[in-house]
């Protein structure tokens, strides 16, 4: 039995290090330039709901893992520029005043032209951006923590929903071409 437990532990450790090694990183100077210019895109890779009802539903599905992390496989982003912020993120959790007629209003999909950004840096080099949109009624604040390697952590506070966090990375904003019909 001890050999089996040792084997599982070694396999888990190997899997953990392989997973960490496969994650790409960005040059710290590039990350610093993006944060200083305040023109970048956050690409969400995972959503972390805080509502235990959502977590219990996720755990009750067949072939589910016992984690509370949802892998995202779409173009979920926050595009930040000097005078415009476009947020397109899914929401998983309890909304206290949902919109039944328009399901797009139940996720975070908005454009803000009136917002304030407070930027600070910790001793270890992590940047913290606190964004307060003034022209969006249901979002009180967006906090973005950006690490030296480009990885980022976003938390969104709302007046009518439970909080949610997202993991991902930042990159240079790409110009999106409109699809022709």
XYZ file of C-alpha atoms in Angstrom:
181
model
C 0.000 0.000 0.000
C 2.880 2.390 0.763
C 4.349 1.758 -2.684
C 1.000 2.570 -4.291
C 0.696 5.834 -2.341
C 4.298 6.749 -3.200
C 3.610 6.008 -6.863
C 0.492 8.199 -6.862
C 2.352 11.011 -5.108
C 5.262 10.841 -7.598
C 2.876 10.760 -10.555
C 0.926 13.741 -9.179
C 4.119 15.699 -8.605
C 5.335 14.922 -12.125
C 1.992 16.001 -13.592
C 2.053 19.240 -11.558
C 5.548 20.212 -12.740
C 4.741 19.324 -16.347
C 1.630 21.499 -16.192
C 3.576 24.434 -14.747
C 6.338 24.085 -17.336
C 3.873 24.134 -20.228
C 2.528 27.546 -19.294
C 4.106 30.252 -21.385
C 5.328 33.515 -20.046
C 5.986 36.946 -21.446
C 9.131 39.011 -21.126
C 8.890 41.201 -17.975
C 9.875 44.320 -19.947
C 6.997 43.736 -22.363
C 4.586 43.298 -19.459
C 5.880 46.482 -17.835
C 5.445 48.424 -21.098
C 1.868 47.146 -21.498
C 0.937 48.051 -17.921
C 2.586 51.486 -18.120
C 0.748 52.321 -21.340
C -2.532 51.004 -19.850
C -3.380 49.612 -23.279
C -3.616 45.836 -23.181
C -6.041 42.937 -23.382
C -6.727 40.472 -20.590
C -7.491 37.008 -21.990
C -9.524 34.898 -19.549
C -8.630 31.199 -19.422
C -10.498 30.117 -16.287
C -13.468 31.343 -14.270
C -13.669 30.810 -10.510
C -17.256 31.170 -9.258
C -17.735 31.788 -5.539
C -21.332 30.528 -5.298
C -21.491 27.043 -3.761
C -24.726 26.275 -5.616
C -22.816 26.581 -8.907
C -19.930 24.519 -7.526
C -22.314 21.773 -6.330
C -24.004 21.632 -9.745
C -20.596 21.419 -11.446
C -19.525 18.579 -9.126
C -22.755 16.632 -9.728
C -22.219 16.405 -13.493
C -20.817 13.178 -14.959
C -17.030 13.089 -15.440
C -16.557 16.287 -13.471
C -13.556 17.122 -11.392
C -13.829 18.216 -7.791
C -12.523 21.698 -8.522
C -14.443 24.909 -8.670
C -12.597 26.151 -11.752
C -14.279 26.400 -15.145
C -11.985 26.310 -18.164
C -13.028 28.874 -20.737
C -12.563 28.182 -24.418
C -13.820 31.352 -26.025
C -12.788 34.884 -26.709
C -13.462 36.234 -23.239
C -11.484 39.426 -22.760
C -11.134 42.826 -21.172
C -9.779 45.328 -23.704
C -8.335 48.334 -21.899
C -7.188 51.511 -23.616
C -6.811 55.125 -22.541
C -10.430 56.126 -23.198
C -12.301 52.852 -23.755
C -12.813 49.589 -21.888
C -14.666 46.661 -23.457
C -15.540 43.752 -21.152
C -16.781 40.408 -22.508
C -16.755 37.822 -19.705
C -19.164 35.039 -18.744
C -20.826 34.984 -15.343
C -21.484 31.908 -13.198
C -23.243 32.561 -9.946
C -26.266 34.121 -8.314
C -27.665 37.281 -9.864
C -29.998 39.110 -7.489
C -31.835 40.950 -10.274
C -31.483 38.893 -13.492
C -32.720 40.045 -16.894
C -35.080 37.410 -18.208
C -35.713 38.928 -21.618
C -32.084 39.509 -22.596
C -29.589 36.777 -21.623
C -26.653 38.942 -22.804
C -27.299 41.195 -19.811
C -26.709 38.295 -17.407
C -23.008 38.074 -18.284
C -20.469 40.885 -18.153
C -20.748 42.464 -21.612
C -20.346 46.211 -21.624
C -18.328 49.115 -22.953
C -17.231 51.903 -20.645
C -15.895 55.256 -21.772
C -15.944 56.879 -18.321
C -13.722 54.994 -15.869
C -10.865 55.634 -13.472
C -7.744 53.494 -13.132
C -5.610 53.454 -9.977
C -2.322 51.652 -10.576
C 0.128 50.504 -7.900
C 3.054 48.100 -7.724
C 4.048 45.817 -4.864
C 7.594 45.276 -3.609
C 7.818 41.991 -5.521
C 6.908 43.656 -8.820
C 3.233 42.715 -9.130
C 0.961 45.443 -10.547
C -2.501 46.064 -9.165
C -4.977 48.014 -11.276
C -8.216 49.099 -9.638
C -10.727 50.138 -12.283
C -13.975 51.838 -11.376
C -16.412 52.249 -14.296
C -18.612 55.307 -13.742
C -21.057 54.705 -16.601
C -21.966 51.067 -15.835
C -24.698 50.646 -13.244
C -24.169 47.067 -12.068
C -20.327 46.868 -11.850
C -18.737 48.628 -8.893
C -15.086 47.723 -9.439
C -12.691 45.570 -11.457
C -9.383 44.585 -9.858
C -6.592 43.264 -12.080
C -3.436 41.775 -10.556
C -0.672 41.394 -13.140
C 2.444 39.357 -12.446
C 5.884 39.846 -14.023
C 5.413 36.926 -16.418
C 2.155 38.301 -17.846
C -0.219 36.088 -15.893
C -3.170 37.995 -14.471
C -5.957 37.574 -11.952
C -9.204 39.572 -12.292
C -11.957 40.008 -9.737
C -15.210 41.799 -10.475
C -17.438 43.269 -7.808
C -21.037 43.981 -8.660
C -24.021 45.542 -6.952
C -26.467 42.870 -8.131
C -24.375 39.666 -8.263
C -22.014 37.595 -6.195
C -18.320 38.232 -6.931
C -16.410 36.139 -9.465
C -12.740 35.869 -10.371
C -10.914 34.984 -13.575
C -7.403 33.687 -14.307
C -5.596 34.417 -17.537
C -2.867 36.525 -19.051
C -2.380 39.919 -20.640
C -1.181 40.670 -24.121
C -1.024 43.364 -26.717
C -4.433 44.452 -27.968
C -5.135 43.018 -31.405
C -7.169 44.890 -33.953
C -10.323 42.888 -34.519
C -11.619 42.780 -38.066
C -15.356 42.783 -38.567
C -16.613 39.651 -40.242
C -18.264 40.297 -43.572
C -21.557 38.564 -44.191
